[in-house]
PDB file of C-alpha atoms in Angstrom:
ATOM      1  CA  UNK A   1       0.000   0.000   0.000  1.00 74.00           C
ATOM      2  CA  UNK A   2       1.414   3.374  -1.027  1.00 79.00           C
ATOM      3  CA  UNK A   3      -1.053   5.538   0.903  1.00 94.00           C
ATOM      4  CA  UNK A   4      -2.792   6.614  -2.299  1.00 97.00           C
ATOM      5  CA  UNK A   5      -6.166   5.057  -3.097  1.00 97.00           C
ATOM      6  CA  UNK A   6      -8.227   5.267  -6.271  1.00 98.00           C
ATOM      7  CA  UNK A   7     -11.847   4.392  -6.978  1.00 97.00           C
ATOM      8  CA  UNK A   8     -13.257   2.776  -8.948  1.00 97.00           C
ATOM      9  CA  UNK A   9     -10.570   0.309  -9.983  1.00 97.00           C
ATOM     10  CA  UNK A  10     -12.395  -0.506 -13.223  1.00 97.00           C
ATOM     11  CA  UNK A  11     -14.883   1.563 -15.192  1.00 96.00           C
ATOM     12  CA  UNK A  12     -16.738   0.920 -18.428  1.00 96.00           C
ATOM     13  CA  UNK A  13     -18.658   3.810 -19.902  1.00 93.00           C
ATOM     14  CA  UNK A  14     -20.372   4.824 -23.098  1.00 90.00           C
ATOM     15  CA  UNK A  15     -19.369   7.906 -25.030  1.00 88.00           C
ATOM     16  CA  UNK A  16     -22.379   9.879 -23.771  1.00 87.00           C
ATOM     17  CA  UNK A  17     -21.933   9.018 -20.087  1.00 88.00           C
ATOM     18  CA  UNK A  18     -20.623  11.234 -17.333  1.00 94.00           C
ATOM     19  CA  UNK A  19     -18.483   9.623 -14.660  1.00 95.00           C
ATOM     20  CA  UNK A  20     -15.879  10.636 -12.107  1.00 97.00           C
ATOM     21  CA  UNK A  21     -12.643   9.097 -10.895  1.00 98.00           C
ATOM     22  CA  UNK A  22     -11.619   9.650  -7.292  1.00 98.00           C
ATOM     23  CA  UNK A  23      -8.193   9.733  -5.689  1.00 98.00           C
ATOM     24  CA  UNK A  24      -7.385  10.095  -2.004  1.00 98.00           C
ATOM     25  CA  UNK A  25      -4.003  10.303  -0.323  1.00 97.00           C
ATOM     26  CA  UNK A  26      -3.315   9.644   3.353  1.00 95.00           C
ATOM     27  CA  UNK A  27       0.272  10.895   3.341  1.00 96.00           C
ATOM     28  CA  UNK A  28      -0.194  14.553   4.233  1.00 96.00           C
ATOM     29  CA  UNK A  29       1.129  15.603   0.830  1.00 97.00           C
ATOM     30  CA  UNK A  30       0.460  18.934  -0.832  1.00 95.00           C
ATOM     31  CA  UNK A  31       0.787  18.018  -4.504  1.00 96.00           C
ATOM     32  CA  UNK A  32      -1.424  15.643  -6.473  1.00 97.00           C
ATOM     33  CA  UNK A  33      -1.282  14.477 -10.086  1.00 97.00           C
ATOM     34  CA  UNK A  34      -3.292  12.732 -12.784  1.00 97.00           C
ATOM     35  CA  UNK A  35      -1.442  10.601 -15.339  1.00 97.00           C
ATOM     36  CA  UNK A  36      -2.691   8.623 -18.330  1.00 97.00           C
ATOM     37  CA  UNK A  37      -1.084   5.342 -19.387  1.00 96.00           C
ATOM     38  CA  UNK A  38      -2.090   4.026 -22.806  1.00 94.00           C
ATOM     39  CA  UNK A  39      -0.907   0.771 -24.305  1.00 89.00           C
ATOM     40  CA  UNK A  40       2.628   0.970 -25.695  1.00 81.00           C
ATOM     41  CA  UNK A  41       3.038   4.647 -24.747  1.00 90.00           C
ATOM     42  CA  UNK A  42       4.911   6.232 -21.838  1.00 92.00           C
ATOM     43  CA  UNK A  43       2.971   7.640 -18.924  1.00 95.00           C
ATOM     44  CA  UNK A  44       1.656  11.088 -19.789  1.00 95.00           C
ATOM     45  CA  UNK A  45       1.164  13.796 -17.182  1.00 95.00           C
ATOM     46  CA  UNK A  46      -2.313  15.339 -17.415  1.00 96.00           C
ATOM     47  CA  UNK A  47      -2.753  17.699 -14.465  1.00 95.00           C
ATOM     48  CA  UNK A  48      -0.835  18.895 -11.425  1.00 94.00           C
ATOM     49  CA  UNK A  49      -2.318  20.444  -8.307  1.00 94.00           C
ATOM     50  CA  UNK A  50      -0.170  22.030  -5.618  1.00 91.00           C
ATOM     51  CA  UNK A  51      -1.852  23.285  -2.430  1.00 90.00           C
ATOM     52  CA  UNK A  52      -5.224  22.798  -4.218  1.00 87.00           C
ATOM     53  CA  UNK A  53      -4.236  25.087  -7.081  1.00 89.00           C
ATOM     54  CA  UNK A  54      -3.828  23.722 -10.600  1.00 88.00           C
ATOM     55  CA  UNK A  55      -0.286  24.380 -11.763  1.00 87.00           C
ATOM     56  CA  UNK A  56      -0.099  22.228 -14.892  1.00 85.00           C
ATOM     57  CA  UNK A  57      -2.523  21.284 -17.637  1.00 85.00           C
ATOM     58  CA  UNK A  58      -0.676  19.406 -20.354  1.00 85.00           C
ATOM     59  CA  UNK A  59      -3.006  20.333 -23.212  1.00 88.00           C
ATOM     60  CA  UNK A  60      -5.649  17.903 -22.006  1.00 94.00           C
ATOM     61  CA  UNK A  61      -9.000  17.966 -23.882  1.00 94.00           C
ATOM     62  CA  UNK A  62     -11.820  19.687 -22.026  1.00 94.00           C
ATOM     63  CA  UNK A  63     -13.781  16.432 -21.817  1.00 95.00           C
ATOM     64  CA  UNK A  64     -11.449  15.728 -18.854  1.00 96.00           C
ATOM     65  CA  UNK A  65     -12.172  18.097 -15.969  1.00 96.00           C
ATOM     66  CA  UNK A  66     -10.111  17.876 -12.760  1.00 96.00           C
ATOM     67  CA  UNK A  67     -11.199  19.033  -9.332  1.00 96.00           C
ATOM     68  CA  UNK A  68      -9.155  19.316  -6.151  1.00 96.00           C
ATOM     69  CA  UNK A  69     -11.379  20.339  -3.199  1.00 95.00           C
ATOM     70  CA  UNK A  70      -8.567  19.865  -0.656  1.00 93.00           C
ATOM     71  CA  UNK A  71      -4.997  18.585  -0.512  1.00 92.00           C
ATOM     72  CA  UNK A  72      -6.124  15.006   0.201  1.00 96.00           C
ATOM     73  CA  UNK A  73      -8.657  14.525  -2.583  1.00 97.00           C
ATOM     74  CA  UNK A  74      -8.483  14.748  -6.340  1.00 98.00           C
ATOM     75  CA  UNK A  75     -11.204  14.007  -8.866  1.00 98.00           C
ATOM     76  CA  UNK A  76     -11.242  13.586 -12.621  1.00 98.00           C
ATOM     77  CA  UNK A  77     -14.656  14.251 -14.145  1.00 97.00           C
ATOM     78  CA  UNK A  78     -15.258  12.563 -17.485  1.00 96.00           C
ATOM     79  CA  UNK A  79     -17.865  13.414 -20.110  1.00 93.00           C
ATOM     80  CA  UNK A  80     -18.396  12.582 -23.789  1.00 93.00           C
ATOM     81  CA  UNK A  81     -15.222  10.539 -23.946  1.00 93.00           C
ATOM     82  CA  UNK A  82     -13.878   8.811 -27.056  1.00 94.00           C
ATOM     83  CA  UNK A  83     -12.790   5.172 -27.396  1.00 94.00           C
ATOM     84  CA  UNK A  84      -9.162   6.339 -27.661  1.00 94.00           C
ATOM     85  CA  UNK A  85      -9.477   7.656 -24.087  1.00 96.00           C
ATOM     86  CA  UNK A  86      -9.516   4.058 -22.875  1.00 96.00           C
ATOM     87  CA  UNK A  87      -6.433   3.718 -20.674  1.00 96.00           C
ATOM     88  CA  UNK A  88      -5.137   3.252 -17.145  1.00 96.00           C
ATOM     89  CA  UNK A  89      -5.538   6.513 -15.209  1.00 97.00           C
ATOM     90  CA  UNK A  90      -3.085   6.906 -12.380  1.00 97.00           C
ATOM     91  CA  UNK A  91      -3.129   9.325  -9.496  1.00 98.00           C
ATOM     92  CA  UNK A  92       0.008  10.290  -7.578  1.00 97.00           C
ATOM     93  CA  UNK A  93       0.954  12.569  -4.714  1.00 97.00           C
ATOM     94  CA  UNK A  94       4.120  14.105  -3.294  1.00 96.00           C
ATOM     95  CA  UNK A  95       5.040  16.378  -0.410  1.00 96.00           C
ATOM     96  CA  UNK A  96       5.827  19.110  -2.887  1.00 93.00           C
ATOM     97  CA  UNK A  97       6.202  19.068  -6.662  1.00 91.00           C
ATOM     98  CA  UNK A  98       9.948  18.350  -6.435  1.00 91.00           C
ATOM     99  CA  UNK A  99       9.690  15.433  -3.989  1.00 93.00           C
ATOM    100  CA  UNK A 100       9.280  11.692  -4.466  1.00 95.00           C
ATOM    101  CA  UNK A 101       5.952  10.768  -6.041  1.00 96.00           C
ATOM    102  CA  UNK A 102       3.769   7.928  -4.777  1.00 97.00           C
ATOM    103  CA  UNK A 103       1.212   6.339  -7.056  1.00 97.00           C
ATOM    104  CA  UNK A 104      -2.194   4.795  -6.560  1.00 97.00           C
ATOM    105  CA  UNK A 105      -3.259   1.481  -8.133  1.00 96.00           C
ATOM    106  CA  UNK A 106      -5.011   3.161 -11.046  1.00 97.00           C
ATOM    107  CA  UNK A 107      -8.451   3.073 -12.655  1.00 97.00           C
ATOM    108  CA  UNK A 108      -8.769   0.962 -15.794  1.00 97.00           C
ATOM    109  CA  UNK A 109     -11.152   2.907 -18.029  1.00 97.00           C
ATOM    110  CA  UNK A 110     -12.850   1.427 -21.075  1.00 96.00           C
ATOM    111  CA  UNK A 111     -14.898   3.707 -23.333  1.00 95.00           C
ATOM    112  CA  UNK A 112     -17.322   1.896 -25.626  1.00 92.00           C
TER     113      UNK A 112
ATOM    114  CA  UNK B   1      11.213  18.919 -24.251  1.00 86.00           C
ATOM    115  CA  UNK B   2      12.578  16.020 -22.209  1.00 92.00           C
ATOM    116  CA  UNK B   3      12.794  12.633 -23.909  1.00 95.00           C
ATOM    117  CA  UNK B   4      13.608   9.449 -22.016  1.00 97.00           C
ATOM    118  CA  UNK B   5      14.883   6.249 -23.595  1.00 97.00           C
ATOM    119  CA  UNK B   6      15.184   2.932 -21.796  1.00 97.00           C
ATOM    120  CA  UNK B   7      17.279   0.085 -23.124  1.00 95.00           C
ATOM    121  CA  UNK B   8      16.632  -2.783 -23.478  1.00 94.00           C
ATOM    122  CA  UNK B   9      12.863  -2.755 -23.986  1.00 95.00           C
ATOM    123  CA  UNK B  10      12.677  -6.307 -22.666  1.00 97.00           C
ATOM    124  CA  UNK B  11      15.090  -8.577 -20.843  1.00 96.00           C
ATOM    125  CA  UNK B  12      14.889 -12.215 -19.806  1.00 97.00           C
ATOM    126  CA  UNK B  13      17.444 -13.623 -17.368  1.00 97.00           C
ATOM    127  CA  UNK B  14      17.827 -16.777 -15.268  1.00 97.00           C
ATOM    128  CA  UNK B  15      17.318 -16.465 -11.534  1.00 98.00           C
ATOM    129  CA  UNK B  16      20.389 -15.364  -9.613  1.00 97.00           C
ATOM    130  CA  UNK B  17      21.915 -13.246 -12.347  1.00 97.00           C
ATOM    131  CA  UNK B  18      22.987  -9.663 -11.814  1.00 97.00           C
ATOM    132  CA  UNK B  19      21.601  -7.222 -14.377  1.00 96.00           C
ATOM    133  CA  UNK B  20      21.713  -3.596 -15.461  1.00 97.00           C
ATOM    134  CA  UNK B  21      18.886  -1.503 -16.850  1.00 97.00           C
ATOM    135  CA  UNK B  22      19.771   1.642 -18.756  1.00 97.00           C
ATOM    136  CA  UNK B  23      18.051   5.006 -18.998  1.00 98.00           C
ATOM    137  CA  UNK B  24      19.067   8.061 -21.003  1.00 98.00           C
ATOM    138  CA  UNK B  25      17.477  11.503 -21.088  1.00 97.00           C
ATOM    139  CA  UNK B  26      17.964  14.480 -23.382  1.00 96.00           C
ATOM    140  CA  UNK B  27      17.733  17.412 -20.946  1.00 93.00           C
ATOM    141  CA  UNK B  28      20.394  17.126 -18.235  1.00 92.00           C
ATOM    142  CA  UNK B  29      18.953  20.023 -16.198  1.00 92.00           C
ATOM    143  CA  UNK B  30      17.134  17.677 -13.872  1.00 94.00           C
ATOM    144  CA  UNK B  31      16.319  18.029 -10.168  1.00 94.00           C
ATOM    145  CA  UNK B  32      16.198  14.314  -9.362  1.00 96.00           C
ATOM    146  CA  UNK B  33      15.423  10.963 -10.971  1.00 97.00           C
ATOM    147  CA  UNK B  34      13.102   8.197  -9.791  1.00 97.00           C
ATOM    148  CA  UNK B  35      13.090   4.532 -10.648  1.00 98.00           C
ATOM    149  CA  UNK B  36       9.766   2.707 -10.409  1.00 98.00           C
ATOM    150  CA  UNK B  37       8.507  -0.814 -10.950  1.00 97.00           C
ATOM    151  CA  UNK B  38       5.098  -1.616 -12.366  1.00 96.00           C
ATOM    152  CA  UNK B  39       3.418  -4.995 -12.204  1.00 95.00           C
ATOM    153  CA  UNK B  40       0.923  -5.785 -14.992  1.00 90.00           C
ATOM    154  CA  UNK B  41      -2.236  -3.673 -14.742  1.00 86.00           C
ATOM    155  CA  UNK B  42      -1.095  -2.117 -11.478  1.00 89.00           C
ATOM    156  CA  UNK B  43       0.163   1.237 -10.262  1.00 92.00           C
ATOM    157  CA  UNK B  44       3.782   2.271  -9.887  1.00 95.00           C
ATOM    158  CA  UNK B  45       5.950   1.448  -6.900  1.00 96.00           C
ATOM    159  CA  UNK B  46       8.782   3.854  -6.172  1.00 96.00           C
ATOM    160  CA  UNK B  47      12.093   2.019  -5.858  1.00 97.00           C
ATOM    161  CA  UNK B  48      14.744   4.697  -5.580  1.00 97.00           C
ATOM    162  CA  UNK B  49      15.033   8.449  -5.843  1.00 96.00           C
ATOM    163  CA  UNK B  50      18.428   9.878  -6.661  1.00 97.00           C
ATOM    164  CA  UNK B  51      19.047  13.602  -6.294  1.00 95.00           C
ATOM    165  CA  UNK B  52      20.868  15.478  -9.055  1.00 94.00           C
ATOM    166  CA  UNK B  53      23.802  16.072  -6.678  1.00 94.00           C
ATOM    167  CA  UNK B  54      24.163  12.335  -5.946  1.00 95.00           C
ATOM    168  CA  UNK B  55      26.027   9.737  -7.961  1.00 95.00           C
ATOM    169  CA  UNK B  56      24.478   6.622  -6.405  1.00 96.00           C
ATOM    170  CA  UNK B  57      21.602   5.453  -4.273  1.00 96.00           C
ATOM    171  CA  UNK B  58      21.152   1.976  -2.830  1.00 97.00           C
ATOM    172  CA  UNK B  59      18.210   0.038  -1.442  1.00 96.00           C
ATOM    173  CA  UNK B  60      18.720  -3.632  -0.671  1.00 97.00           C
ATOM    174  CA  UNK B  61      19.662  -5.458  -3.888  1.00 98.00           C
ATOM    175  CA  UNK B  62      19.046  -2.330  -5.974  1.00 98.00           C
ATOM    176  CA  UNK B  63      21.616   0.298  -6.849  1.00 98.00           C
ATOM    177  CA  UNK B  64      20.894   3.323  -9.020  1.00 97.00           C
ATOM    178  CA  UNK B  65      23.592   5.512 -10.483  1.00 98.00           C
ATOM    179  CA  UNK B  66      23.269   8.910 -12.097  1.00 97.00           C
ATOM    180  CA  UNK B  67      25.566  10.717 -14.515  1.00 96.00           C
ATOM    181  CA  UNK B  68      23.649  13.928 -14.921  1.00 94.00           C
ATOM    182  CA  UNK B  69      26.056  15.625 -17.324  1.00 93.00           C
ATOM    183  CA  UNK B  70      25.835  12.782 -19.830  1.00 95.00           C
ATOM    184  CA  UNK B  71      22.110  12.255 -19.296  1.00 96.00           C
ATOM    185  CA  UNK B  72      22.341   8.664 -18.092  1.00 97.00           C
ATOM    186  CA  UNK B  73      21.147   6.541 -15.214  1.00 98.00           C
ATOM    187  CA  UNK B  74      21.445   2.833 -14.560  1.00 98.00           C
ATOM    188  CA  UNK B  75      19.587   0.499 -12.244  1.00 98.00           C
ATOM    189  CA  UNK B  76      21.600  -2.472 -11.068  1.00 98.00           C
ATOM    190  CA  UNK B  77      19.727  -5.466  -9.658  1.00 98.00           C
ATOM    191  CA  UNK B  78      21.838  -8.014  -7.809  1.00 98.00           C
ATOM    192  CA  UNK B  79      20.985 -11.708  -7.497  1.00 98.00           C
ATOM    193  CA  UNK B  80      17.725 -11.427  -9.422  1.00 97.00           C
ATOM    194  CA  UNK B  81      14.633 -13.336  -8.238  1.00 97.00           C
ATOM    195  CA  UNK B  82      11.405 -14.324 -10.005  1.00 97.00           C
ATOM    196  CA  UNK B  83       9.594 -11.725  -7.866  1.00 97.00           C
ATOM    197  CA  UNK B  84      11.649  -9.029  -9.587  1.00 98.00           C
ATOM    198  CA  UNK B  85       9.727  -9.704 -12.809  1.00 98.00           C
ATOM    199  CA  UNK B  86       7.991  -6.437 -13.706  1.00 98.00           C
ATOM    200  CA  UNK B  87       8.369  -3.381 -15.909  1.00 97.00           C
ATOM    201  CA  UNK B  88      10.952  -0.901 -14.642  1.00 98.00           C
ATOM    202  CA  UNK B  89      10.435   2.783 -15.384  1.00 98.00           C
ATOM    203  CA  UNK B  90      12.899   5.632 -15.237  1.00 97.00           C
ATOM    204  CA  UNK B  91      11.621   9.191 -14.691  1.00 98.00           C
ATOM    205  CA  UNK B  92      13.782  12.304 -14.435  1.00 97.00           C
ATOM    206  CA  UNK B  93      12.226  15.357 -12.785  1.00 96.00           C
ATOM    207  CA  UNK B  94      12.832  18.817 -14.177  1.00 92.00           C
ATOM    208  CA  UNK B  95      11.534  22.320 -13.696  1.00 89.00           C
ATOM    209  CA  UNK B  96       8.806  22.915 -16.283  1.00 82.00           C
ATOM    210  CA  UNK B  97       8.740  26.640 -15.562  1.00 78.00           C
ATOM    211  CA  UNK B  98       7.242  28.941 -12.907  1.00 68.00           C
ATOM    212  CA  UNK B  99       8.595  26.694 -10.159  1.00 69.00           C
ATOM    213  CA  UNK B 100       6.547  23.663 -11.202  1.00 80.00           C
ATOM    214  CA  UNK B 101       8.280  20.311 -11.665  1.00 90.00           C
ATOM    215  CA  UNK B 102       7.371  17.406 -13.932  1.00 92.00           C
ATOM    216  CA  UNK B 103       8.392  13.777 -14.239  1.00 95.00           C
ATOM    217  CA  UNK B 104       8.966  12.466 -17.767  1.00 96.00           C
ATOM    218  CA  UNK B 105       8.717   8.716 -18.202  1.00 96.00           C
ATOM    219  CA  UNK B 106      10.400   6.278 -20.530  1.00 94.00           C
ATOM    220  CA  UNK B 107       8.547   3.314 -22.022  1.00 95.00           C
ATOM    221  CA  UNK B 108      10.217   1.011 -19.531  1.00 96.00           C
ATOM    222  CA  UNK B 109      12.170  -2.222 -19.534  1.00 97.00           C
ATOM    223  CA  UNK B 110      10.104  -5.388 -19.114  1.00 97.00           C
ATOM    224  CA  UNK B 111      12.114  -7.813 -16.993  1.00 98.00           C
ATOM    225  CA  UNK B 112      11.417 -11.521 -16.757  1.00 98.00           C
ATOM    226  CA  UNK B 113      13.415 -13.582 -14.255  1.00 98.00           C
ATOM    227  CA  UNK B 114      13.200 -17.279 -15.059  1.00 97.00           C
ATOM    228  CA  UNK B 115      13.258 -19.712 -12.100  1.00 95.00           C
TER     229      UNK B 115
END
């Protein structure tokens, strides 16, 4: 256990659905991240939050909408996704953005 | 833009062998570098973090080295075991601007240790 939990672990959704991914960290960290891992591609950073403020958005389509209500929780709201958005979505946290990152187990998303 | 290359892409060794995984990166202005392992369909487990001012970092049977000026890092695994079978990922951290830092990942080396 890394101290970072993600729910749900698996999600299947249609292109017109709206769903949310949840991440929670129990490490007292201030920075949280969303990454996308597609087959045969390196992990891609999507969003960074530091002290609840978004500091990075790596040109992510607006159909992905992050929310960070406090330093322990991070959400990724999904709507009108495409089949190519099917991937493993990983959440991570760190004490600050230059410290060691700890990852959750991921949510396996399938878009039909 | 940082680019990370890991060689080899896959490696199969008999149990007990020592092995070296290689990582190279294009932008040497890094703050630190992390090595992770990933089991199939799972999240990442942090193995070692090596600061840019360090040359080596050790944890148990694992030893990571860093040559920042040449943009290279290696992960040495001693006396490999079947439980070491996983994909190993290298990720240097650099300042992306305005005081924000980002990890950039390679595609990984898939290691299989044969009993």
